[in-house]
Tab-separated table of C-alpha atoms and ligand atoms in Angstrom:
chain	number	residue	atom	x	y	z
R	1	UNK	CA	138.514	110.648	64.466
R	2	UNK	CA	140.531	107.469	63.823
R	3	UNK	CA	142.859	105.928	66.472
R	4	UNK	CA	145.321	103.475	64.780
R	5	UNK	CA	145.748	100.020	64.651
R	6	UNK	CA	148.999	98.990	67.399
R	7	UNK	CA	149.343	102.420	69.016
R	8	UNK	CA	149.744	103.600	72.230
R	9	UNK	CA	146.512	105.041	71.955
R	10	UNK	CA	144.839	102.363	71.150
R	11	UNK	CA	146.073	100.191	74.578
R	12	UNK	CA	144.554	102.806	76.966
R	13	UNK	CA	141.112	102.444	75.236
R	14	UNK	CA	140.190	99.124	75.368
R	15	UNK	CA	142.356	99.155	78.867
R	16	UNK	CA	139.490	102.018	80.072
R	17	UNK	CA	136.860	99.448	78.324
R	18	UNK	CA	134.662	97.998	81.405
R	19	UNK	CA	131.881	96.044	78.936
R	20	UNK	CA	128.554	94.279	79.961
R	21	UNK	CA	126.908	92.727	77.368
R	22	UNK	CA	122.791	91.849	77.592
R	23	UNK	CA	121.651	88.809	75.776
R	24	UNK	CA	118.003	87.949	74.209
R	25	UNK	CA	117.366	85.315	72.365
R	26	UNK	CA	118.751	81.533	72.052
R	27	UNK	CA	122.004	79.675	72.157
R	28	UNK	CA	123.462	80.847	69.149
R	29	UNK	CA	123.044	84.105	70.979
R	30	UNK	CA	124.222	83.548	74.299
R	31	UNK	CA	127.900	82.394	71.958
R	32	UNK	CA	127.856	84.979	70.375
R	33	UNK	CA	128.391	87.243	73.155
R	34	UNK	CA	130.896	84.758	74.338
R	35	UNK	CA	132.403	85.259	71.445
R	36	UNK	CA	132.144	89.122	70.985
R	37	UNK	CA	133.243	89.540	74.371
R	38	UNK	CA	136.304	87.572	73.795
R	39	UNK	CA	137.441	89.893	70.869
R	40	UNK	CA	137.057	92.724	73.597
R	41	UNK	CA	138.789	91.285	76.514
R	42	UNK	CA	141.775	90.095	74.016
R	43	UNK	CA	142.559	93.425	73.423
R	44	UNK	CA	142.293	93.980	77.348
R	45	UNK	CA	139.072	95.207	77.982
R	46	UNK	CA	137.645	94.428	80.504
R	47	UNK	CA	134.092	92.351	81.480
R	48	UNK	CA	131.999	93.914	83.687
R	49	UNK	CA	129.216	92.198	85.897
R	50	UNK	CA	126.524	95.718	86.212
R	51	UNK	CA	125.007	98.043	83.284
R	52	UNK	CA	126.263	100.765	86.135
R	53	UNK	CA	129.365	99.500	86.522
R	54	UNK	CA	130.037	99.525	82.666
R	55	UNK	CA	131.253	101.998	79.940
R	56	UNK	CA	130.150	99.872	76.519
R	57	UNK	CA	127.150	98.036	76.973
R	58	UNK	CA	126.600	96.038	73.906
R	59	UNK	CA	123.149	94.523	73.618
R	60	UNK	CA	122.965	90.996	71.839
R	61	UNK	CA	119.651	91.378	69.694
R	62	UNK	CA	116.592	88.548	68.778
R	63	UNK	CA	114.354	89.549	65.981
R	64	UNK	CA	112.916	86.057	65.685
R	65	UNK	CA	109.712	87.223	68.111
R	66	UNK	CA	107.901	90.666	67.793
R	67	UNK	CA	108.022	90.232	71.552
R	68	UNK	CA	111.428	90.258	71.568
R	69	UNK	CA	112.343	93.192	69.551
R	70	UNK	CA	109.776	94.800	71.855
R	71	UNK	CA	111.658	94.158	75.217
R	72	UNK	CA	114.833	95.195	73.326
R	73	UNK	CA	113.217	98.742	72.674
R	74	UNK	CA	111.667	99.279	76.278
R	75	UNK	CA	115.088	97.780	77.671
R	76	UNK	CA	116.764	100.756	75.095
R	77	UNK	CA	114.931	103.913	77.248
R	78	UNK	CA	116.556	101.985	80.091
R	79	UNK	CA	120.094	102.147	78.754
R	80	UNK	CA	119.229	105.733	76.887
R	81	UNK	CA	118.664	107.100	80.915
R	82	UNK	CA	121.882	105.594	82.701
R	83	UNK	CA	123.450	107.420	78.966
R	84	UNK	CA	122.372	110.731	80.448
R	85	UNK	CA	123.752	110.033	83.630
R	86	UNK	CA	127.989	109.132	82.960
R	87	UNK	CA	129.468	108.877	79.467
R	88	UNK	CA	128.747	105.672	78.001
R	89	UNK	CA	128.654	103.620	74.388
R	90	UNK	CA	126.014	101.771	73.169
R	91	UNK	CA	126.233	99.094	70.996
R	92	UNK	CA	123.481	97.112	69.454
R	93	UNK	CA	124.263	93.661	67.624
R	94	UNK	CA	122.717	90.604	66.421
R	95	UNK	CA	119.301	90.358	64.197
R	96	UNK	CA	117.341	93.412	65.320
R	97	UNK	CA	120.804	95.408	64.296
R	98	UNK	CA	121.089	93.939	60.905
R	99	UNK	CA	117.011	94.572	60.387
R	100	UNK	CA	116.537	98.322	62.035
R	101	UNK	CA	119.887	99.659	61.154
R	102	UNK	CA	118.957	102.409	60.323
R	103	UNK	CA	116.301	103.487	63.164
R	104	UNK	CA	118.704	101.974	65.617
R	105	UNK	CA	121.229	104.906	64.676
R	106	UNK	CA	118.745	107.962	64.870
R	107	UNK	CA	119.856	110.826	66.310
R	108	UNK	CA	118.700	111.169	69.910
R	109	UNK	CA	118.531	106.967	69.572
R	110	UNK	CA	121.700	107.068	72.147
R	111	UNK	CA	122.664	104.222	70.178
R	112	UNK	CA	126.879	104.561	69.296
R	113	UNK	CA	127.376	101.384	66.622
R	114	UNK	CA	125.250	99.219	65.182
R	115	UNK	CA	127.215	95.928	64.414
R	116	UNK	CA	125.134	92.967	62.037
R	117	UNK	CA	126.047	88.753	62.866
R	118	UNK	CA	128.316	89.226	60.093
R	119	UNK	CA	130.768	91.377	61.600
R	120	UNK	CA	131.472	90.342	65.248
R	121	UNK	CA	134.983	89.848	64.165
R	122	UNK	CA	135.835	93.564	63.401
R	123	UNK	CA	134.373	94.574	66.278
R	124	UNK	CA	137.725	95.952	67.705
R	125	UNK	CA	138.698	97.710	64.200
R	126	UNK	CA	135.864	99.421	63.377
R	127	UNK	CA	135.127	100.827	67.432
R	128	UNK	CA	138.466	102.419	66.534
R	129	UNK	CA	138.360	103.660	63.071
R	130	UNK	CA	134.996	105.413	64.455
R	131	UNK	CA	135.816	106.637	68.116
R	132	UNK	CA	133.935	109.065	68.728
R	133	UNK	CA	130.802	108.320	65.990
R	134	UNK	CA	127.914	106.730	65.198
R	135	UNK	CA	128.446	103.376	63.162
R	136	UNK	CA	127.060	100.158	61.375
R	137	UNK	CA	128.612	97.700	60.133
R	138	UNK	CA	125.995	95.042	58.934
R	139	UNK	CA	127.034	93.576	55.528
R	140	UNK	CA	126.799	90.107	55.206
R	141	UNK	CA	129.648	87.473	53.932
R	142	UNK	CA	129.575	84.582	52.047
R	143	UNK	CA	132.546	82.567	53.769
R	144	UNK	CA	132.616	81.720	57.135
R	145	UNK	CA	134.727	84.408	59.355
R	146	UNK	CA	136.620	82.692	61.569
R	147	UNK	CA	137.241	83.721	65.470
R	148	UNK	CA	139.520	82.487	67.389
R	149	UNK	CA	137.947	80.083	70.169
R	150	UNK	CA	140.734	80.618	72.637
R	151	UNK	CA	139.360	84.520	72.435
R	152	UNK	CA	135.444	82.937	73.561
R	153	UNK	CA	134.898	84.393	77.085
R	154	UNK	CA	132.585	81.166	78.087
R	155	UNK	CA	129.499	81.661	81.091
R	156	UNK	CA	130.262	77.844	81.531
R	157	UNK	CA	133.596	76.108	82.741
R	158	UNK	CA	131.588	72.599	82.564
R	159	UNK	CA	129.533	73.012	79.376
R	160	UNK	CA	130.029	75.010	75.708
R	161	UNK	CA	128.468	75.559	72.724
R	162	UNK	CA	130.264	75.261	69.806
R	163	UNK	CA	128.961	77.081	67.164
R	164	UNK	CA	129.423	75.259	63.920
R	165	UNK	CA	127.299	76.476	60.427
R	166	UNK	CA	125.315	80.055	60.928
R	167	UNK	CA	122.518	81.378	58.619
R	168	UNK	CA	119.567	79.889	56.146
R	169	UNK	CA	118.700	78.137	53.344
R	170	UNK	CA	114.971	77.370	54.063
R	171	UNK	CA	113.176	80.414	54.241
R	172	UNK	CA	110.529	79.293	56.634
R	173	UNK	CA	107.193	81.332	56.012
R	174	UNK	CA	107.351	83.099	58.566
R	175	UNK	CA	111.305	83.244	59.964
R	176	UNK	CA	113.045	86.181	59.359
R	177	UNK	CA	116.335	84.666	60.380
R	178	UNK	CA	117.599	84.183	57.133
R	179	UNK	CA	117.221	88.180	56.216
R	180	UNK	CA	118.655	89.053	59.850
R	181	UNK	CA	121.566	85.777	59.285
R	182	UNK	CA	121.985	85.619	55.348
R	183	UNK	CA	122.130	82.238	53.712
R	184	UNK	CA	124.097	79.055	55.184
R	185	UNK	CA	128.135	79.335	56.095
R	186	UNK	CA	129.433	76.284	57.440
R	187	UNK	CA	132.503	76.669	60.018
R	188	UNK	CA	135.947	74.995	58.595
R	189	UNK	CA	135.756	70.706	60.128
R	190	UNK	CA	138.726	71.097	61.307
R	191	UNK	CA	138.504	74.174	63.141
R	192	UNK	CA	135.856	72.709	64.960
R	193	UNK	CA	137.633	69.445	65.601
R	194	UNK	CA	140.277	71.537	67.837
R	195	UNK	CA	137.764	73.353	69.007
R	196	UNK	CA	136.407	70.495	71.081
R	197	UNK	CA	140.213	68.954	72.046
R	198	UNK	CA	141.111	72.303	73.539
R	199	UNK	CA	137.517	72.151	75.742
R	200	UNK	CA	137.913	68.702	76.083
R	201	UNK	CA	142.250	69.519	77.765
R	202	UNK	CA	140.521	72.599	79.243
R	203	UNK	CA	137.750	69.234	81.235
R	204	UNK	CA	135.137	70.793	79.700
R	205	UNK	CA	132.749	67.559	80.327
R	206	UNK	CA	130.096	68.783	77.547
R	207	UNK	CA	129.325	70.628	74.622
R	208	UNK	CA	126.527	71.653	72.277
R	209	UNK	CA	127.194	72.119	68.771
R	210	UNK	CA	124.791	75.313	67.615
R	211	UNK	CA	123.216	76.638	64.498
R	212	UNK	CA	120.383	77.921	62.755
R	213	UNK	CA	120.100	74.115	60.750
R	214	UNK	CA	123.211	72.095	61.956
R	215	UNK	CA	121.501	69.260	60.191
R	216	UNK	CA	123.064	70.351	57.160
R	217	UNK	CA	126.795	70.946	58.152
R	218	UNK	CA	128.949	70.092	55.412
R	219	UNK	CA	132.495	71.399	54.625
R	220	UNK	CA	133.555	71.770	51.275
R	221	UNK	CA	137.237	71.070	51.411
R	222	UNK	CA	137.340	67.637	53.671
R	223	UNK	CA	133.648	66.408	52.581
R	224	UNK	CA	132.677	66.045	55.324
R	225	UNK	CA	129.099	66.061	56.232
R	226	UNK	CA	127.237	66.470	60.057
R	227	UNK	CA	126.705	62.956	61.005
R	228	UNK	CA	130.980	62.587	60.228
R	229	UNK	CA	131.062	65.313	62.415
R	230	UNK	CA	129.117	63.744	65.446
R	231	UNK	CA	131.370	60.344	64.316
R	232	UNK	CA	134.632	61.958	64.663
R	233	UNK	CA	133.876	64.135	68.293
R	234	UNK	CA	132.207	60.845	69.831
R	235	UNK	CA	136.122	59.570	69.787
R	236	UNK	CA	136.884	63.000	71.812
R	237	UNK	CA	138.508	61.641	74.788
R	238	UNK	CA	137.494	64.190	78.101
R	239	UNK	CA	133.692	65.084	76.666
R	240	UNK	CA	132.045	62.728	77.805
R	241	UNK	CA	128.085	64.555	76.372
R	242	UNK	CA	127.561	65.879	73.255
R	243	UNK	CA	124.150	67.398	71.823
R	244	UNK	CA	123.215	69.681	69.450
R	245	UNK	CA	120.843	72.610	68.514
R	246	UNK	CA	118.218	72.951	65.904
R	247	UNK	CA	117.779	70.385	63.518
R	248	UNK	CA	115.504	70.742	60.694
R	249	UNK	CA	113.089	67.672	60.174
R	250	UNK	CA	113.875	67.857	56.577
R	251	UNK	CA	118.172	67.674	56.814
R	252	UNK	CA	117.634	65.125	59.651
R	253	UNK	CA	118.760	61.610	57.752
R	254	UNK	CA	118.568	58.498	58.896
R	255	UNK	CA	122.648	58.723	58.747
R	256	UNK	CA	122.648	61.184	61.387
R	257	UNK	CA	120.415	59.329	63.809
R	258	UNK	CA	122.735	55.979	63.272
R	259	UNK	CA	125.581	58.162	63.763
R	260	UNK	CA	123.444	59.492	67.429
R	261	UNK	CA	122.570	55.643	68.162
R	262	UNK	CA	126.289	54.221	67.932
R	263	UNK	CA	128.245	57.117	69.446
R	264	UNK	CA	128.058	56.071	72.970
R	265	UNK	CA	128.743	60.198	74.195
R	266	UNK	CA	125.855	61.705	72.060
R	267	UNK	CA	123.249	62.399	73.613
R	268	UNK	CA	119.718	60.304	73.509
R	269	UNK	CA	118.047	63.571	72.945
R	270	UNK	CA	116.916	65.942	70.417
R	271	UNK	CA	115.092	69.138	69.382
R	272	UNK	CA	113.050	68.948	66.236
R	273	UNK	CA	111.145	71.616	65.146
R	274	UNK	CA	107.445	70.550	64.208
R	275	UNK	CA	105.600	73.951	64.153
R	276	UNK	CA	102.116	72.671	63.159
R	277	UNK	CA	100.821	69.377	63.033
R	278	UNK	CA	98.718	69.575	60.049
R	279	UNK	CA	100.030	69.353	57.004
R	280	UNK	CA	98.473	72.337	54.824
R	281	UNK	CA	99.321	75.143	57.692
R	282	UNK	CA	103.356	73.137	56.959
R	283	UNK	CA	102.388	73.545	53.586
R	284	UNK	CA	101.939	77.256	54.255
R	285	UNK	CA	104.646	77.544	56.483
R	286	UNK	CA	106.941	76.499	53.926
R	287	UNK	CA	107.895	73.868	55.489
R	288	UNK	CA	109.223	70.792	53.710
R	289	UNK	CA	107.826	68.134	55.334
R	290	UNK	CA	104.137	66.859	55.632
R	291	UNK	CA	102.877	65.577	59.043
R	292	UNK	CA	103.300	61.898	58.034
R	293	UNK	CA	107.368	62.277	56.915
R	294	UNK	CA	107.334	64.061	61.158
R	295	UNK	CA	106.237	61.414	62.075
R	296	UNK	CA	108.598	58.626	61.072
R	297	UNK	CA	111.583	60.997	61.924
R	298	UNK	CA	110.215	60.096	64.717
R	299	UNK	CA	109.530	56.587	64.600
R	300	UNK	CA	113.113	55.918	62.905
R	301	UNK	CA	114.834	58.274	66.253
R	302	UNK	CA	112.374	55.927	68.767
R	303	UNK	CA	112.995	52.570	66.719
R	304	UNK	CA	116.888	53.176	66.970
R	305	UNK	CA	116.981	55.055	70.678
R	306	UNK	CA	113.549	54.063	72.032
R	307	UNK	CA	113.919	55.903	75.674
R	308	UNK	CA	115.050	59.431	73.485
R	309	UNK	CA	114.404	62.629	74.665
R	310	UNK	CA	112.373	64.441	72.061
R	311	UNK	CA	111.565	68.058	72.438
R	312	UNK	CA	109.869	70.354	69.959
R	313	UNK	CA	108.471	74.320	68.694
R	314	UNK	CA	104.892	74.858	68.350
R	315	UNK	CA	103.635	78.201	66.837
R	316	UNK	CA	99.694	78.364	66.876
R	317	UNK	CA	97.551	81.135	65.228
R	318	UNK	CA	99.558	80.553	61.593
R	319	UNK	CA	97.220	82.742	58.738
R	320	UNK	CA	94.739	80.608	58.202
R	321	UNK	CA	95.069	78.121	60.821
R	322	UNK	CA	91.750	76.237	61.191
R	323	UNK	CA	90.400	74.572	64.938
R	324	UNK	CA	90.691	72.015	63.167
R	325	UNK	CA	94.277	71.852	61.695
R	326	UNK	CA	94.887	73.419	65.658
R	327	UNK	CA	93.451	70.107	66.580
R	328	UNK	CA	96.004	68.506	64.846
R	329	UNK	CA	98.405	69.854	66.595
R	330	UNK	CA	97.157	68.926	70.077
R	331	UNK	CA	96.714	65.152	68.669
R	332	UNK	CA	100.844	64.760	67.479
R	333	UNK	CA	101.615	66.424	71.064
R	334	UNK	CA	99.526	63.670	72.205
R	335	UNK	CA	100.828	61.196	69.513
R	336	UNK	CA	104.430	61.761	70.311
R	337	UNK	CA	104.957	63.104	73.807
R	338	UNK	CA	107.707	65.115	73.727
R	339	UNK	CA	109.845	65.487	77.227
R	340	UNK	CA	109.726	69.674	76.459
R	341	UNK	CA	108.381	72.046	73.932
R	342	UNK	CA	108.531	75.799	73.418
R	343	UNK	CA	105.300	77.336	72.211
R	344	UNK	CA	104.192	80.491	70.987
R	345	UNK	CA	101.955	82.583	69.829
R	346	UNK	CA	102.392	83.920	65.377
R	347	UNK	CA	102.684	87.306	65.019
R	348	UNK	CA	104.317	88.349	61.285
R	349	UNK	CA	107.983	89.395	61.400
R	350	UNK	CA	109.266	91.789	58.342
R	351	UNK	CA	110.157	91.192	54.333
R	352	UNK	CA	108.952	86.926	55.114
R	353	UNK	CA	106.719	85.448	53.144
R	354	UNK	CA	104.046	85.052	56.142
R	355	UNK	CA	103.547	88.880	56.802
R	356	UNK	CA	102.112	89.173	53.119
R	357	UNK	CA	98.836	87.215	54.174
R	358	UNK	CA	96.151	88.074	56.776
R	359	UNK	CA	97.066	87.787	59.638
R	360	UNK	CA	93.603	86.446	60.547
R	361	UNK	CA	93.608	84.002	63.557
R	362	UNK	CA	91.811	86.919	66.250
R	363	UNK	CA	94.105	87.601	69.251
R	364	UNK	CA	91.829	85.470	71.815
R	365	UNK	CA	92.219	82.624	69.934
R	366	UNK	CA	95.562	82.723	69.600
R	367	UNK	CA	95.854	83.727	73.134
R	368	UNK	CA	93.458	80.228	74.012
R	369	UNK	CA	95.247	77.859	71.962
R	370	UNK	CA	98.022	78.917	73.247
R	371	UNK	CA	96.663	78.052	76.648
R	372	UNK	CA	95.651	74.609	75.495
R	373	UNK	CA	98.986	73.562	74.463
R	374	UNK	CA	100.814	74.613	77.309
R	375	UNK	CA	98.141	72.990	79.366
R	376	UNK	CA	97.777	69.682	77.621
R	377	UNK	CA	101.956	69.655	77.126
R	378	UNK	CA	102.394	70.713	80.804
R	379	UNK	CA	100.059	67.284	82.071
R	380	UNK	CA	102.073	65.332	79.756
R	381	UNK	CA	105.115	66.037	81.051
R	382	UNK	CA	103.990	65.948	84.837
R	383	UNK	CA	103.122	62.104	83.908
R	384	UNK	CA	106.752	61.510	81.966
R	385	UNK	CA	108.113	62.990	85.480
R	386	UNK	CA	106.528	60.643	87.299
R	387	UNK	CA	106.912	57.919	86.053
R	388	UNK	CA	111.033	58.549	86.743
R	389	UNK	CA	110.200	59.149	90.258
R	390	UNK	CA	112.113	56.239	91.781
R	391	UNK	CA	114.620	55.758	89.236
R	392	UNK	CA	118.430	56.885	89.910
R	393	UNK	CA	120.407	59.063	86.600
R	394	UNK	CA	122.738	60.258	85.786
R	395	UNK	CA	123.310	63.745	86.067
R	396	UNK	CA	125.736	66.545	84.878
R	397	UNK	CA	125.593	69.041	87.851
R	398	UNK	CA	126.102	72.262	86.822
R	399	UNK	CA	126.321	73.938	90.331
R	400	UNK	CA	124.051	75.377	92.786
R	401	UNK	CA	120.790	75.861	92.125
R	402	UNK	CA	119.971	79.712	91.393
R	403	UNK	CA	116.480	79.316	93.088
R	404	UNK	CA	117.270	77.304	96.449
R	405	UNK	CA	121.595	77.487	96.751
R	406	UNK	CA	120.931	74.664	99.059
R	407	UNK	CA	120.378	72.452	96.427
R	408	UNK	CA	122.471	71.476	93.134
R	409	UNK	CA	121.254	71.657	89.500
R	410	UNK	CA	121.622	69.630	86.849
R	411	UNK	CA	121.035	68.742	83.477
R	412	UNK	CA	120.646	64.437	82.394
R	413	UNK	CA	120.972	63.350	79.083
R	414	UNK	CA	117.837	63.496	78.007
R	415	UNK	CA	118.572	67.738	78.685
R	416	UNK	CA	115.763	67.781	81.791
R	417	UNK	CA	116.879	69.930	84.763
R	418	UNK	CA	117.476	68.047	88.371
R	419	UNK	CA	117.353	69.393	91.574
R	420	UNK	CA	118.851	67.802	93.763
R	421	UNK	CA	121.020	67.226	97.442
R	422	UNK	CA	124.282	66.447	97.552
R	423	UNK	CA	126.283	66.003	101.203
R	424	UNK	CA	129.543	67.241	98.977
R	425	UNK	CA	129.531	69.700	95.970
R	426	UNK	CA	129.273	68.265	92.649
R	427	UNK	CA	130.031	70.870	90.657
R	428	UNK	CA	131.182	69.624	86.990
R	429	UNK	CA	131.469	66.307	87.860
R	430	UNK	CA	128.463	63.447	86.885
R	431	UNK	CA	126.613	61.737	89.727
R	432	UNK	CA	124.244	59.370	90.584
R	433	UNK	CA	120.685	60.265	91.944
R	434	UNK	CA	117.337	59.103	93.076
R	435	UNK	CA	114.591	61.039	91.903
R	436	UNK	CA	112.524	61.234	94.810
R	437	UNK	CA	109.464	63.928	93.162
R	438	UNK	CA	108.940	65.912	89.603
R	439	UNK	CA	107.021	69.026	88.384
R	440	UNK	CA	106.361	69.424	85.103
R	441	UNK	CA	109.372	71.247	84.594
R	442	UNK	CA	111.517	69.713	86.858
R	443	UNK	CA	113.005	66.617	88.518
R	444	UNK	CA	113.914	67.190	92.388
R	445	UNK	CA	116.370	64.338	93.476
R	446	UNK	CA	118.856	63.010	96.377
R	447	UNK	CA	122.577	61.865	95.555
R	448	UNK	CA	122.442	58.120	95.147
R	449	UNK	CA	125.421	55.922	96.230
R	450	UNK	CA	125.769	54.291	92.545
R	451	UNK	CA	123.754	53.872	89.611
T	1	LIG	S1	114.893	76.031	59.085
T	1	LIG	FE1	112.791	78.288	59.134
T	1	LIG	S2	112.870	78.356	61.332
T	1	LIG	FE2	115.016	77.624	61.381
T	1	LIG	S3	116.105	79.194	60.703
T	1	LIG	FE3	115.790	78.223	58.698
T	1	LIG	S4	113.921	79.494	57.736
T	1	LIG	FE4	113.899	80.042	60.149
C-alpha cells in the first residue's frame, strides 16, 4: 500500500510511530542513528527508550567484524520473539543491511525493511511507499546526501558528532567498508561550517568530526581540504574542543599536523590506526605505508606536539602472520606507547582480498597473541596514567558516571575517561581536576580550585 506524502493518513501514521534505535558499531553509526532518529521525529514520530514500548525498531548494524554480525543475528532472534507478541515493524539499516539484504528480508526473518547507508535520507518516503510490505533500499549514491543537521536527534547536548565524509577508496585487504559504504563522498564545506556554528549557538562545547578517512576530505567546489576545515572551525567562537576520527596514516599530512599544532582548540589527540607493526604484514594488508613511514608520522606529531595523546587499532593473526611479524607489533607498542588501543583477532570478511588468502593462523595462536598485546598495552597505560597522579588537568564534564552516580565523569584533552568528585554538578562545564589515583583505563580525581 502507498500512503501519499502530505496526506492526513501520513500524519496519523507517523504520529502513531514510537521508534527505538539499537546501534552496533562505531561513532559513525552512533551519528547515523542520531540522524535517522531526526528524520523520523521530523514527521512526528516519537523516540522511545525501550524495545517493549515501541512499534518501530531500527537496528543500525556494523559489518566490520564477524563478531558484530553474530551479535546482530542473535539480537534479531530476540526481536522476532517480541514481534510474535505484538504489532511491530523491524528495520535493519547500515553495513550488514547493505551486505546481507536478501538474507535479512527472507520470508520468516521478521524483518520488514532493509536500508543501506546511502539511503537514510529517503527513510520516510520508502516507509510510506511500501507501507505493509517488505522492502529494501540499498542503492549507492555517488553524491553526498545531506540530512539537515537541525533534524539530528543528538544524545548529548555537550559534545556533538559531525560527519564530514563517508565511504573509503583505500581497499585495505581485510576491510569490508568499501563494499558496504561505497566510495568516498565529501560533505560540502559550507554545510559543515553551518552545522558547527549552529552547535556553538546551541551551547555545545566539543565537536568530533567523523568519517572513514577524514584526512582525505576535499570539497570540490571550494577547493578546501581537511587542514583548511580544521583551521576554519578553530575560529568559530563557542566551540572549545575539536577532535576527529578516523585518520589514515597515508593521508595524514604535515599540513594537518601543523593545523593541529596551530589550532589552540584542536585537542592534541589522534587516533592513527597502525594495524600491524610489521612492514610485510602491512603490505599484505594493502595499508600503503611501512612501519618506518608510520613511525616518521609519529615523530612529526611528537616533535610538533610533545604531549600528544595517541591511540591506535591493532589486528593480530592476519593471514600468514609469523611469530617474528607479531613481535614487531609488540615492539612498536613499546616504542610508541599509545594512550589507548583497540585490538582484535583477524576474522575474514566477505568480498575482501584477504578473505581469499588462507586464514592460517590457528585460533589458539590468535587468542594468545591478542592477550599478549592487551597485557602489554595494559601495563603501558597503567604506567602512563600513574605519571598523571598529582597533576591538575582540564576535564569536560559529561555528567554523572553511569557506574557510580556519586561521581562525575568526563574526558580530558587526550580523550581519557576521568571520574571525579565535585560538590557541585559541573555537567557541560570545563573543570580543573586533581588526579588522585588511576587504573589502566581511567583516571580518578577531585575537583580542584584552579589549574
Ligand atoms: S582505510 Fe582501510 S580500514 Fe579504513 S575504512 Fe578504508 S579500507 Fe577500511
